PDB file of C-alpha atoms and ligand atoms in Angstrom:
ATOM      1  CA  MET B   1      78.054 -45.788 -75.967  1.00 66.00           C
ATOM      2  CA  ASN B   2      79.643 -48.777 -74.322  1.00 68.00           C
ATOM      3  CA  ILE B   3      78.928 -48.280 -70.602  1.00 72.00           C
ATOM      4  CA  LYS B   4      78.306 -51.822 -69.276  1.00 72.00           C
ATOM      5  CA  GLN B   5      76.941 -50.729 -65.870  1.00 86.00           C
ATOM      6  CA  LYS B   6      80.147 -49.059 -64.776  1.00 97.00           C
ATOM      7  CA  VAL B   7      80.229 -47.169 -61.466  1.00 98.00           C
ATOM      8  CA  VAL B   8      80.791 -43.429 -61.388  1.00 98.00           C
ATOM      9  CA  LEU B   9      81.473 -41.203 -58.380  1.00 98.00           C
ATOM     10  CA  VAL B  10      80.619 -37.506 -58.797  1.00 98.00           C
ATOM     11  CA  THR B  11      81.910 -35.096 -56.126  1.00 98.00           C
ATOM     12  CA  GLY B  12      79.757 -32.054 -55.430  1.00 97.00           C
ATOM     13  CA  GLY B  13      76.878 -34.014 -56.937  1.00 96.00           C
ATOM     14  CA  SER B  14      74.417 -31.865 -55.017  1.00 91.00           C
ATOM     15  CA  GLY B  15      75.525 -28.788 -56.956  1.00 89.00           C
ATOM     16  CA  GLY B  16      73.921 -27.251 -60.034  1.00 92.00           C
ATOM     17  CA  LEU B  17      76.250 -28.766 -62.610  1.00 98.00           C
ATOM     18  CA  GLY B  18      77.158 -31.860 -60.543  1.00 98.00           C
ATOM     19  CA  GLY B  19      73.483 -32.853 -60.331  1.00 97.00           C
ATOM     20  CA  ALA B  20      73.169 -32.529 -64.124  1.00 97.00           C
ATOM     21  CA  HIS B  21      76.216 -34.775 -64.642  1.00 98.00           C
ATOM     22  CA  CYS B  22      74.706 -37.408 -62.330  1.00 98.00           C
ATOM     23  CA  LEU B  23      71.420 -37.471 -64.280  1.00 97.00           C
ATOM     24  CA  SER B  24      73.164 -37.626 -67.684  1.00 97.00           C
ATOM     25  CA  LEU B  25      75.513 -40.389 -66.507  1.00 97.00           C
ATOM     26  CA  ALA B  26      72.586 -42.401 -65.096  1.00 97.00           C
ATOM     27  CA  THR B  27      70.633 -41.947 -68.343  1.00 96.00           C
ATOM     28  CA  ALA B  28      73.665 -43.251 -70.237  1.00 96.00           C
ATOM     29  CA  GLY B  29      73.700 -46.406 -68.065  1.00 96.00           C
ATOM     30  CA  PHE B  30      76.188 -45.696 -65.273  1.00 97.00           C
ATOM     31  CA  LYS B  31      75.529 -46.603 -61.626  1.00 97.00           C
ATOM     32  CA  VAL B  32      75.960 -43.262 -59.896  1.00 98.00           C
ATOM     33  CA  ALA B  33      77.327 -42.380 -56.444  1.00 98.00           C
ATOM     34  CA  VAL B  34      76.257 -38.798 -55.747  1.00 98.00           C
ATOM     35  CA  ALA B  35      78.700 -37.342 -53.206  1.00 98.00           C
ATOM     36  CA  ALA B  36      77.924 -34.195 -51.270  1.00 96.00           C
ATOM     37  CA  CYS B  37      79.533 -32.361 -48.397  1.00 95.00           C
ATOM     38  CA  ASN B  38      76.883 -29.831 -47.511  1.00 87.00           C
ATOM     39  CA  HIS B  39      73.348 -29.827 -49.016  1.00 87.00           C
ATOM     40  CA  PHE B  40      73.103 -33.602 -48.512  1.00 92.00           C
ATOM     41  CA  ASP B  41      69.325 -33.246 -48.991  1.00 94.00           C
ATOM     42  CA  LYS B  42      69.963 -32.095 -52.580  1.00 96.00           C
ATOM     43  CA  ALA B  43      72.122 -35.168 -53.243  1.00 97.00           C
ATOM     44  CA  LYS B  44      69.242 -37.331 -52.023  1.00 97.00           C
ATOM     45  CA  VAL B  45      66.876 -35.572 -54.461  1.00 97.00           C
ATOM     46  CA  VAL B  46      69.261 -36.374 -57.342  1.00 98.00           C
ATOM     47  CA  VAL B  47      69.413 -40.025 -56.223  1.00 98.00           C
ATOM     48  CA  GLU B  48      65.609 -40.167 -55.998  1.00 98.00           C
ATOM     49  CA  LYS B  49      65.315 -38.870 -59.589  1.00 98.00           C
ATOM     50  CA  ILE B  50      67.768 -41.534 -60.785  1.00 97.00           C
ATOM     51  CA  LYS B  51      65.917 -44.277 -58.912  1.00 97.00           C
ATOM     52  CA  GLN B  52      62.653 -43.117 -60.505  1.00 97.00           C
ATOM     53  CA  MET B  53      64.370 -43.771 -63.852  1.00 96.00           C
ATOM     54  CA  GLY B  54      64.807 -47.364 -62.617  1.00 96.00           C
ATOM     55  CA  LYS B  55      68.588 -46.999 -62.349  1.00 95.00           C
ATOM     56  CA  PRO B  56      70.889 -47.735 -59.371  1.00 96.00           C
ATOM     57  CA  ALA B  57      72.307 -44.808 -57.400  1.00 98.00           C
ATOM     58  CA  MET B  58      73.386 -43.857 -53.890  1.00 98.00           C
ATOM     59  CA  ALA B  59      73.955 -40.642 -51.934  1.00 98.00           C
ATOM     60  CA  LEU B  60      77.188 -40.182 -49.984  1.00 96.00           C
ATOM     61  CA  LYS B  61      78.327 -37.648 -47.421  1.00 96.00           C
ATOM     62  CA  MET B  62      81.917 -36.839 -48.316  1.00 97.00           C
ATOM     63  CA  ASP B  63      84.145 -33.838 -47.721  1.00 98.00           C
ATOM     64  CA  VAL B  64      86.813 -34.082 -50.430  1.00 98.00           C
ATOM     65  CA  SER B  65      89.320 -32.212 -48.282  1.00 98.00           C
ATOM     66  CA  ASN B  66      89.350 -35.011 -45.669  1.00 98.00           C
ATOM     67  CA  ILE B  67      91.266 -38.025 -47.025  1.00 98.00           C
ATOM     68  CA  ASP B  68      89.995 -40.377 -44.286  1.00 98.00           C
ATOM     69  CA  GLU B  69      86.407 -39.487 -45.202  1.00 97.00           C
ATOM     70  CA  VAL B  70      87.210 -39.958 -48.906  1.00 98.00           C
ATOM     71  CA  GLU B  71      88.699 -43.389 -48.241  1.00 98.00           C
ATOM     72  CA  GLU B  72      85.709 -44.424 -46.114  1.00 98.00           C
ATOM     73  CA  SER B  73      83.206 -43.152 -48.724  1.00 98.00           C
ATOM     74  CA  ILE B  74      84.930 -44.988 -51.548  1.00 97.00           C
ATOM     75  CA  SER B  75      84.680 -48.283 -49.671  1.00 98.00           C
ATOM     76  CA  GLN B  76      80.966 -47.533 -49.082  1.00 98.00           C
ATOM     77  CA  VAL B  77      80.539 -47.140 -52.854  1.00 98.00           C
ATOM     78  CA  GLU B  78      82.454 -50.368 -53.478  1.00 98.00           C
ATOM     79  CA  ASN B  79      80.225 -52.271 -51.032  1.00 98.00           C
ATOM     80  CA  THR B  80      76.974 -50.852 -52.441  1.00 98.00           C
ATOM     81  CA  LEU B  81      77.465 -50.309 -56.191  1.00 97.00           C
ATOM     82  CA  GLY B  82      80.888 -51.817 -56.926  1.00 97.00           C
ATOM     83  CA  PRO B  83      84.410 -50.437 -57.420  1.00 98.00           C
ATOM     84  CA  VAL B  84      84.688 -46.879 -58.750  1.00 98.00           C
ATOM     85  CA  ASP B  85      85.410 -47.007 -62.489  1.00 98.00           C
ATOM     86  CA  VAL B  86      84.861 -43.329 -63.219  1.00 98.00           C
ATOM     87  CA  LEU B  87      85.661 -40.357 -60.986  1.00 98.00           C
ATOM     88  CA  VAL B  88      84.284 -36.883 -61.710  1.00 98.00           C
ATOM     89  CA  ASN B  89      86.047 -34.234 -59.598  1.00 98.00           C
ATOM     90  CA  ASN B  90      83.416 -31.513 -59.736  1.00 98.00           C
ATOM     91  CA  ALA B  91      83.265 -30.135 -56.148  1.00 98.00           C
ATOM     92  CA  ALA B  92      84.599 -26.626 -55.669  1.00 98.00           C
ATOM     93  CA  THR B  93      84.515 -23.547 -53.468  1.00 97.00           C
ATOM     94  CA  GLY B  94      85.231 -19.879 -54.106  1.00 96.00           C
ATOM     95  CA  ILE B  95      83.640 -20.018 -57.564  1.00 94.00           C
ATOM     96  CA  VAL B  96      81.970 -16.600 -57.386  1.00 94.00           C
ATOM     97  CA  ARG B  97      84.061 -14.818 -54.775  1.00 91.00           C
ATOM     98  CA  ALA B  98      85.586 -11.598 -56.149  1.00 94.00           C
ATOM     99  CA  VAL B  99      88.220 -10.240 -53.760  1.00 97.00           C
ATOM    100  CA  THR B 100      91.651  -8.922 -54.757  1.00 98.00           C
ATOM    101  CA  ILE B 101      94.736 -10.806 -53.529  1.00 98.00           C
ATOM    102  CA  VAL B 102      95.536  -8.005 -51.098  1.00 98.00           C
ATOM    103  CA  LYS B 103      92.163  -8.432 -49.403  1.00 98.00           C
ATOM    104  CA  THR B 104      91.927 -12.225 -49.656  1.00 98.00           C
ATOM    105  CA  LYS B 105      91.659 -13.823 -46.237  1.00 98.00           C
ATOM    106  CA  MET B 106      94.144 -16.571 -45.425  1.00 98.00           C
ATOM    107  CA  GLN B 107      91.293 -18.930 -44.488  1.00 98.00           C
ATOM    108  CA  ASP B 108      89.563 -18.427 -47.888  1.00 98.00           C
ATOM    109  CA  TRP B 109      92.834 -19.035 -49.756  1.00 98.00           C
ATOM    110  CA  ALA B 110      93.457 -22.198 -47.694  1.00 98.00           C
ATOM    111  CA  ARG B 111      89.912 -23.518 -48.136  1.00 98.00           C
ATOM    112  CA  ASP B 112      89.853 -23.022 -51.932  1.00 98.00           C
ATOM    113  CA  ILE B 113      93.248 -24.659 -52.413  1.00 98.00           C
ATOM    114  CA  THR B 114      92.284 -27.515 -50.082  1.00 98.00           C
ATOM    115  CA  VAL B 115      88.891 -28.233 -51.632  1.00 98.00           C
ATOM    116  CA  ASN B 116      89.677 -27.451 -55.286  1.00 98.00           C
ATOM    117  CA  LEU B 117      93.168 -28.934 -55.562  1.00 98.00           C
ATOM    118  CA  THR B 118      93.909 -31.175 -52.569  1.00 98.00           C
ATOM    119  CA  GLY B 119      90.336 -32.544 -52.905  1.00 98.00           C
ATOM    120  CA  PRO B 120      90.986 -34.041 -56.384  1.00 99.00           C
ATOM    121  CA  PHE B 121      94.427 -35.211 -55.162  1.00 99.00           C
ATOM    122  CA  ASN B 122      92.688 -37.091 -52.319  1.00 98.00           C
ATOM    123  CA  THR B 123      89.985 -38.690 -54.471  1.00 99.00           C
ATOM    124  CA  ILE B 124      92.445 -39.659 -57.229  1.00 99.00           C
ATOM    125  CA  LYS B 125      94.902 -41.070 -54.672  1.00 98.00           C
ATOM    126  CA  CYS B 126      92.127 -43.322 -53.305  1.00 98.00           C
ATOM    127  CA  CYS B 127      90.492 -44.372 -56.626  1.00 98.00           C
ATOM    128  CA  LEU B 128      93.482 -44.729 -58.953  1.00 98.00           C
ATOM    129  CA  PRO B 129      95.144 -47.863 -57.476  1.00 98.00           C
ATOM    130  CA  GLY B 130      91.944 -49.903 -57.977  1.00 98.00           C
ATOM    131  CA  MET B 131      91.423 -48.535 -61.498  1.00 98.00           C
ATOM    132  CA  MET B 132      94.986 -49.452 -62.495  1.00 98.00           C
ATOM    133  CA  GLU B 133      94.696 -52.885 -60.915  1.00 98.00           C
ATOM    134  CA  ARG B 134      91.492 -53.571 -62.877  1.00 97.00           C
ATOM    135  CA  GLY B 135      93.066 -52.104 -66.034  1.00 98.00           C
ATOM    136  CA  TRP B 136      90.290 -49.597 -66.687  1.00 97.00           C
ATOM    137  CA  GLY B 137      89.392 -46.159 -65.374  1.00 98.00           C
ATOM    138  CA  ARG B 138      88.311 -42.652 -66.288  1.00 98.00           C
ATOM    139  CA  ILE B 139      89.100 -39.515 -64.302  1.00 99.00           C
ATOM    140  CA  ILE B 140      87.391 -36.284 -65.310  1.00 99.00           C
ATOM    141  CA  ASN B 141      88.447 -33.121 -63.512  1.00 99.00           C
ATOM    142  CA  ILE B 142      86.469 -29.913 -63.723  1.00 98.00           C
ATOM    143  CA  SER B 143      88.492 -26.728 -64.085  1.00 98.00           C
ATOM    144  CA  SER B 144      87.674 -23.217 -65.251  1.00 98.00           C
ATOM    145  CA  ILE B 145      88.940 -20.697 -67.767  1.00 98.00           C
ATOM    146  CA  ALA B 146      90.011 -18.733 -64.664  1.00 98.00           C
ATOM    147  CA  GLY B 147      92.693 -21.427 -64.276  1.00 98.00           C
ATOM    148  CA  LYS B 148      93.895 -20.828 -67.833  1.00 97.00           C
ATOM    149  CA  MET B 149      93.449 -17.069 -68.199  1.00 97.00           C
ATOM    150  CA  GLY B 150      93.530 -15.867 -64.585  1.00 97.00           C
ATOM    151  CA  GLY B 151      90.537 -14.288 -62.925  1.00 95.00           C
ATOM    152  CA  ALA B 152      90.447 -10.845 -61.373  1.00 95.00           C
ATOM    153  CA  GLY B 153      89.404 -11.220 -57.738  1.00 97.00           C
ATOM    154  CA  GLN B 154      89.815 -15.014 -57.914  1.00 97.00           C
ATOM    155  CA  CYS B 155      93.428 -15.671 -56.856  1.00 98.00           C
ATOM    156  CA  SER B 156      92.798 -18.848 -54.830  1.00 98.00           C
ATOM    157  CA  TYR B 157      90.176 -20.268 -57.209  1.00 98.00           C
ATOM    158  CA  ALA B 158      92.218 -19.527 -60.369  1.00 98.00           C
ATOM    159  CA  THR B 159      95.402 -20.928 -58.790  1.00 98.00           C
ATOM    160  CA  ALA B 160      93.706 -24.164 -57.723  1.00 98.00           C
ATOM    161  CA  LYS B 161      92.009 -24.572 -61.116  1.00 98.00           C
ATOM    162  CA  ALA B 162      95.374 -24.011 -62.897  1.00 98.00           C
ATOM    163  CA  GLY B 163      96.958 -26.599 -60.603  1.00 98.00           C
ATOM    164  CA  LEU B 164      94.231 -29.054 -61.539  1.00 98.00           C
ATOM    165  CA  ILE B 165      95.412 -28.924 -65.157  1.00 98.00           C
ATOM    166  CA  GLY B 166      98.967 -29.912 -64.063  1.00 98.00           C
ATOM    167  CA  LEU B 167      97.574 -32.641 -61.803  1.00 99.00           C
ATOM    168  CA  THR B 168      95.485 -33.998 -64.700  1.00 99.00           C
ATOM    169  CA  LYS B 169      98.428 -34.248 -67.078  1.00 98.00           C
ATOM    170  CA  THR B 170     100.615 -35.910 -64.434  1.00 99.00           C
ATOM    171  CA  VAL B 171      97.967 -38.512 -63.537  1.00 99.00           C
ATOM    172  CA  ALA B 172      97.401 -39.145 -67.272  1.00 99.00           C
ATOM    173  CA  LEU B 173     101.109 -39.888 -67.731  1.00 98.00           C
ATOM    174  CA  GLU B 174     101.300 -42.115 -64.645  1.00 98.00           C
ATOM    175  CA  SER B 175      98.242 -44.219 -65.536  1.00 98.00           C
ATOM    176  CA  ALA B 176      97.984 -44.289 -69.350  1.00 98.00           C
ATOM    177  CA  ARG B 177      99.520 -47.742 -69.759  1.00 98.00           C
ATOM    178  CA  LYS B 178      97.181 -49.180 -67.137  1.00 98.00           C
ATOM    179  CA  GLY B 179      93.999 -48.429 -69.086  1.00 98.00           C
ATOM    180  CA  VAL B 180      93.160 -45.214 -67.221  1.00 98.00           C
ATOM    181  CA  THR B 181      92.560 -41.843 -68.846  1.00 99.00           C
ATOM    182  CA  CYS B 182      92.544 -38.511 -67.035  1.00 99.00           C
ATOM    183  CA  ASN B 183      91.248 -35.327 -68.652  1.00 99.00           C
ATOM    184  CA  VAL B 184      90.180 -31.909 -67.449  1.00 99.00           C
ATOM    185  CA  LEU B 185      87.274 -29.808 -68.674  1.00 99.00           C
ATOM    186  CA  VAL B 186      88.005 -26.101 -68.704  1.00 98.00           C
ATOM    187  CA  LEU B 187      84.672 -24.368 -68.321  1.00 98.00           C
ATOM    188  CA  GLY B 188      83.472 -20.942 -69.284  1.00 98.00           C
ATOM    189  CA  PRO B 189      80.180 -19.565 -67.915  1.00 98.00           C
ATOM    190  CA  MET B 190      77.552 -22.296 -67.566  1.00 98.00           C
ATOM    191  CA  ASP B 191      73.858 -21.663 -67.099  1.00 97.00           C
ATOM    192  CA  GLY B 192      73.621 -23.453 -63.772  1.00 95.00           C
ATOM    193  CA  GLY B 193      75.201 -23.811 -60.359  1.00 95.00           C
ATOM    194  CA  ALA B 194      77.364 -20.994 -59.070  1.00 96.00           C
ATOM    195  CA  PHE B 195      76.869 -18.803 -62.151  1.00 97.00           C
ATOM    196  CA  HIS B 196      73.306 -18.201 -60.968  1.00 96.00           C
ATOM    197  CA  GLU B 197      74.718 -16.612 -57.793  1.00 96.00           C
ATOM    198  CA  VAL B 198      76.465 -13.897 -59.826  1.00 95.00           C
ATOM    199  CA  ALA B 199      74.630 -10.544 -60.023  1.00 95.00           C
ATOM    200  CA  PRO B 200      72.743 -10.193 -63.363  1.00 96.00           C
ATOM    201  CA  GLU B 201      74.877  -7.268 -64.608  1.00 96.00           C
ATOM    202  CA  PHE B 202      78.060  -9.313 -64.004  1.00 95.00           C
ATOM    203  CA  GLN B 203      76.506 -12.329 -65.728  1.00 97.00           C
ATOM    204  CA  GLU B 204      75.960 -10.061 -68.774  1.00 97.00           C
ATOM    205  CA  ARG B 205      79.566  -8.840 -68.664  1.00 96.00           C
ATOM    206  CA  ILE B 206      80.905 -12.395 -68.425  1.00 96.00           C
ATOM    207  CA  ILE B 207      78.675 -13.593 -71.272  1.00 97.00           C
ATOM    208  CA  ARG B 208      80.003 -10.766 -73.485  1.00 96.00           C
ATOM    209  CA  THR B 209      83.482 -12.339 -73.191  1.00 95.00           C
ATOM    210  CA  THR B 210      82.227 -15.495 -74.971  1.00 97.00           C
ATOM    211  CA  ALA B 211      82.168 -15.674 -78.769  1.00 97.00           C
ATOM    212  CA  VAL B 212      78.686 -17.253 -78.753  1.00 97.00           C
ATOM    213  CA  ARG B 213      77.322 -14.579 -76.357  1.00 98.00           C
ATOM    214  CA  ARG B 214      75.550 -16.985 -74.020  1.00 98.00           C
ATOM    215  CA  ALA B 215      76.281 -19.294 -71.103  1.00 98.00           C
ATOM    216  CA  GLY B 216      76.543 -23.016 -71.882  1.00 98.00           C
ATOM    217  CA  THR B 217      73.730 -25.316 -70.826  1.00 98.00           C
ATOM    218  CA  PRO B 218      74.483 -28.027 -68.227  1.00 97.00           C
ATOM    219  CA  GLU B 219      73.614 -30.594 -70.936  1.00 95.00           C
ATOM    220  CA  GLU B 220      76.231 -29.170 -73.339  1.00 97.00           C
ATOM    221  CA  LEU B 221      78.752 -29.955 -70.619  1.00 98.00           C
ATOM    222  CA  SER B 222      77.312 -33.271 -69.395  1.00 97.00           C
ATOM    223  CA  HIS B 223      77.435 -34.780 -72.890  1.00 97.00           C
ATOM    224  CA  MET B 224      81.217 -34.338 -72.817  1.00 98.00           C
ATOM    225  CA  VAL B 225      81.405 -35.820 -69.308  1.00 98.00           C
ATOM    226  CA  VAL B 226      79.472 -38.906 -70.499  1.00 98.00           C
ATOM    227  CA  PHE B 227      81.698 -39.252 -73.566  1.00 98.00           C
ATOM    228  CA  LEU B 228      84.930 -38.989 -71.539  1.00 98.00           C
ATOM    229  CA  ALA B 229      83.522 -41.557 -69.084  1.00 98.00           C
ATOM    230  CA  SER B 230      82.796 -44.038 -71.875  1.00 97.00           C
ATOM    231  CA  GLU B 231      84.875 -46.740 -73.566  1.00 96.00           C
ATOM    232  CA  GLU B 232      84.855 -44.692 -76.770  1.00 96.00           C
ATOM    233  CA  SER B 233      87.122 -41.956 -75.342  1.00 98.00           C
ATOM    234  CA  SER B 234      89.971 -44.436 -74.728  1.00 98.00           C
ATOM    235  CA  TYR B 235      92.577 -42.614 -76.880  1.00 98.00           C
ATOM    236  CA  ILE B 236      92.068 -39.210 -75.239  1.00 98.00           C
ATOM    237  CA  THR B 237      94.145 -38.533 -72.130  1.00 99.00           C
ATOM    238  CA  GLY B 238      95.927 -35.629 -70.476  1.00 99.00           C
ATOM    239  CA  GLU B 239      93.784 -33.144 -72.383  1.00 98.00           C
ATOM    240  CA  ALA B 240      92.503 -29.816 -71.118  1.00 98.00           C
ATOM    241  CA  ILE B 241      89.298 -29.506 -73.150  1.00 98.00           C
ATOM    242  CA  GLU B 242      87.742 -26.068 -73.156  1.00 98.00           C
ATOM    243  CA  ILE B 243      83.948 -25.847 -73.028  1.00 98.00           C
ATOM    244  CA  SER B 244      83.465 -22.127 -72.971  1.00 98.00           C
ATOM    245  CA  GLY B 245      81.602 -20.914 -76.051  1.00 98.00           C
ATOM    246  CA  GLY B 246      84.885 -19.466 -77.309  1.00 97.00           C
ATOM    247  CA  ALA B 247      85.642 -17.436 -74.192  1.00 96.00           C
ATOM    248  CA  GLY B 248      89.380 -17.616 -74.923  1.00 89.00           C
ATOM    249  CA  LEU B 249      88.977 -16.099 -78.413  1.00 95.00           C
ATOM    250  CA  PHE B 250      89.604 -12.461 -79.354  1.00 93.00           C
ATOM    251  CA  THR B 251      86.081 -11.096 -79.359  1.00 88.00           C
ATOM    252  CA  PHE B 252      84.652  -7.570 -79.181  1.00 85.00           C
TER     253      PHE B 252
HETATM  254  N1  NAD Q 301      78.839 -22.586 -63.078  1.00 71.64           N
HETATM  255  C1  NAD Q 301      79.804 -22.109 -63.845  1.00 71.64           C
HETATM  256  O1  NAD Q 301      79.584 -21.187 -64.641  1.00 71.64           O
HETATM  257  C2  NAD Q 301      81.211 -22.672 -63.758  1.00 71.64           C
HETATM  258  C3  NAD Q 301      82.210 -22.072 -64.542  1.00 71.64           C
HETATM  259  C4  NAD Q 301      83.497 -22.586 -64.495  1.00 71.64           C
HETATM  260  C5  NAD Q 301      83.776 -23.716 -63.722  1.00 71.64           C
HETATM  261  N2  NAD Q 301      82.780 -24.266 -62.971  1.00 71.64           N
HETATM  262  C6  NAD Q 301      83.127 -25.457 -62.175  1.00 71.64           C
HETATM  263  O2  NAD Q 301      82.078 -26.403 -62.234  1.00 71.64           O
HETATM  264  C7  NAD Q 301      82.041 -27.159 -61.024  1.00 71.64           C
HETATM  265  C8  NAD Q 301      80.633 -27.166 -60.445  1.00 71.64           C
HETATM  266  O3  NAD Q 301      80.272 -25.849 -60.112  1.00 71.64           O
HETATM  267  P1  NAD Q 301      78.767 -25.353 -59.944  1.00 71.64           P
HETATM  268  O4  NAD Q 301      78.616 -24.144 -60.776  1.00 71.64           O
HETATM  269  O5  NAD Q 301      77.809 -26.485 -60.127  1.00 71.64           O
HETATM  270  O6  NAD Q 301      78.814 -24.855 -58.433  1.00 71.64           O
HETATM  271  P2  NAD Q 301      77.991 -25.312 -57.137  1.00 71.64           P
HETATM  272  O7  NAD Q 301      78.411 -24.359 -56.058  1.00 71.64           O
HETATM  273  O8  NAD Q 301      76.545 -25.435 -57.475  1.00 71.64           O
HETATM  274  O9  NAD Q 301      78.576 -26.755 -56.854  1.00 71.64           O
HETATM  275  C9  NAD Q 301      79.767 -26.972 -56.148  1.00 71.64           C
HETATM  276  C10 NAD Q 301      79.574 -28.224 -55.325  1.00 71.64           C
HETATM  277  O10 NAD Q 301      80.773 -28.507 -54.581  1.00 71.64           O
HETATM  278  C11 NAD Q 301      80.386 -28.945 -53.289  1.00 71.64           C
HETATM  279  N3  NAD Q 301      81.460 -28.789 -52.309  1.00 71.64           N
HETATM  280  C12 NAD Q 301      81.981 -27.655 -51.792  1.00 71.64           C
HETATM  281  N4  NAD Q 301      82.929 -27.937 -50.886  1.00 71.64           N
HETATM  282  C13 NAD Q 301      83.030 -29.290 -50.823  1.00 71.64           C
HETATM  283  C14 NAD Q 301      83.832 -30.199 -50.098  1.00 71.64           C
HETATM  284  N5  NAD Q 301      84.741 -29.770 -49.195  1.00 71.64           N
HETATM  285  N6  NAD Q 301      83.675 -31.522 -50.303  1.00 71.64           N
HETATM  286  C15 NAD Q 301      82.772 -31.974 -51.191  1.00 71.64           C
HETATM  287  N7  NAD Q 301      81.964 -31.172 -51.910  1.00 71.64           N
HETATM  288  C16 NAD Q 301      82.094 -29.842 -51.732  1.00 71.64           C
HETATM  289  C17 NAD Q 301      79.175 -28.068 -52.951  1.00 71.64           C
HETATM  290  O11 NAD Q 301      78.415 -28.626 -51.907  1.00 71.64           O
HETATM  291  C18 NAD Q 301      78.450 -28.081 -54.281  1.00 71.64           C
HETATM  292  O12 NAD Q 301      77.619 -29.237 -54.372  1.00 71.64           O
HETATM  293  C19 NAD Q 301      83.080 -26.535 -60.101  1.00 71.64           C
HETATM  294  O13 NAD Q 301      84.272 -27.274 -60.165  1.00 71.64           O
HETATM  295  C20 NAD Q 301      83.303 -25.157 -60.696  1.00 71.64           C
HETATM  296  O14 NAD Q 301      84.577 -24.652 -60.401  1.00 71.64           O
HETATM  297  C21 NAD Q 301      81.515 -23.778 -62.964  1.00 71.64           C
END
């Protein structure tokens, strides 16, 4: 694919799936900024692996919920690797929490909405002007089937992930004629990251809701991330693309 040393910023790059995206994007030829809020050590490990491949990368400490920190981090990326051409909004909280709305604590609701929805708003707000000015950009948001179908015990997470689909379509409309695309990946269970924190019997129950009866591999997801980040995806924008092994299908 036509990558031409473009710069990609991955939020939550220290996470299970975020780390996999960083490695796939580096393999494809992108310069990768691996952003992490907590677990900064894990982001450094990802960067080390990329550097061992002989490719440029940097680790960044960035809390997506703090717009000043986002702004500062993006200028760090610009100074080190170059302007951000591709933004992958992968960071999230509340992925495996299962608490009914009645018992949901205000602080958990606020944190999930702030990280999972205001976070992408902040990063897009800071990266989009430069992308539009340069006439090229790719924004890839990571949502969940909980945002499309609802999720029992996941009111804040599902609400934020549903909002991300609306945000994606709006940004796509506002930037399409400036060479920027914005799409959202709607994930089912993936064999990595937060899914590994779910108790085995619940993993089994979730997998039974997929038509293929298994979790997706991080690579099955990262290939789509790389494609959407490339030149070749230029006519795809505003799409909510489900990568879920058919989790939305009628299966029994
Ligand atoms: N694993 C799955 O089965 C699954 C299913 C559906 C959707 N997803 C989505 O995939 C994405 C990655 O999830 P994962 O499974 O790798 O989970 P993960 O918990 O391993 O990764 C989440 C990452 O977000 C980071 N993060 C949390 N708060 C942050 C903040 N304020 N600022 C910056 N970073 C912050 C964490 O440090 C972590 O690196 C998430 O958006 C999640 O909603 C995952």
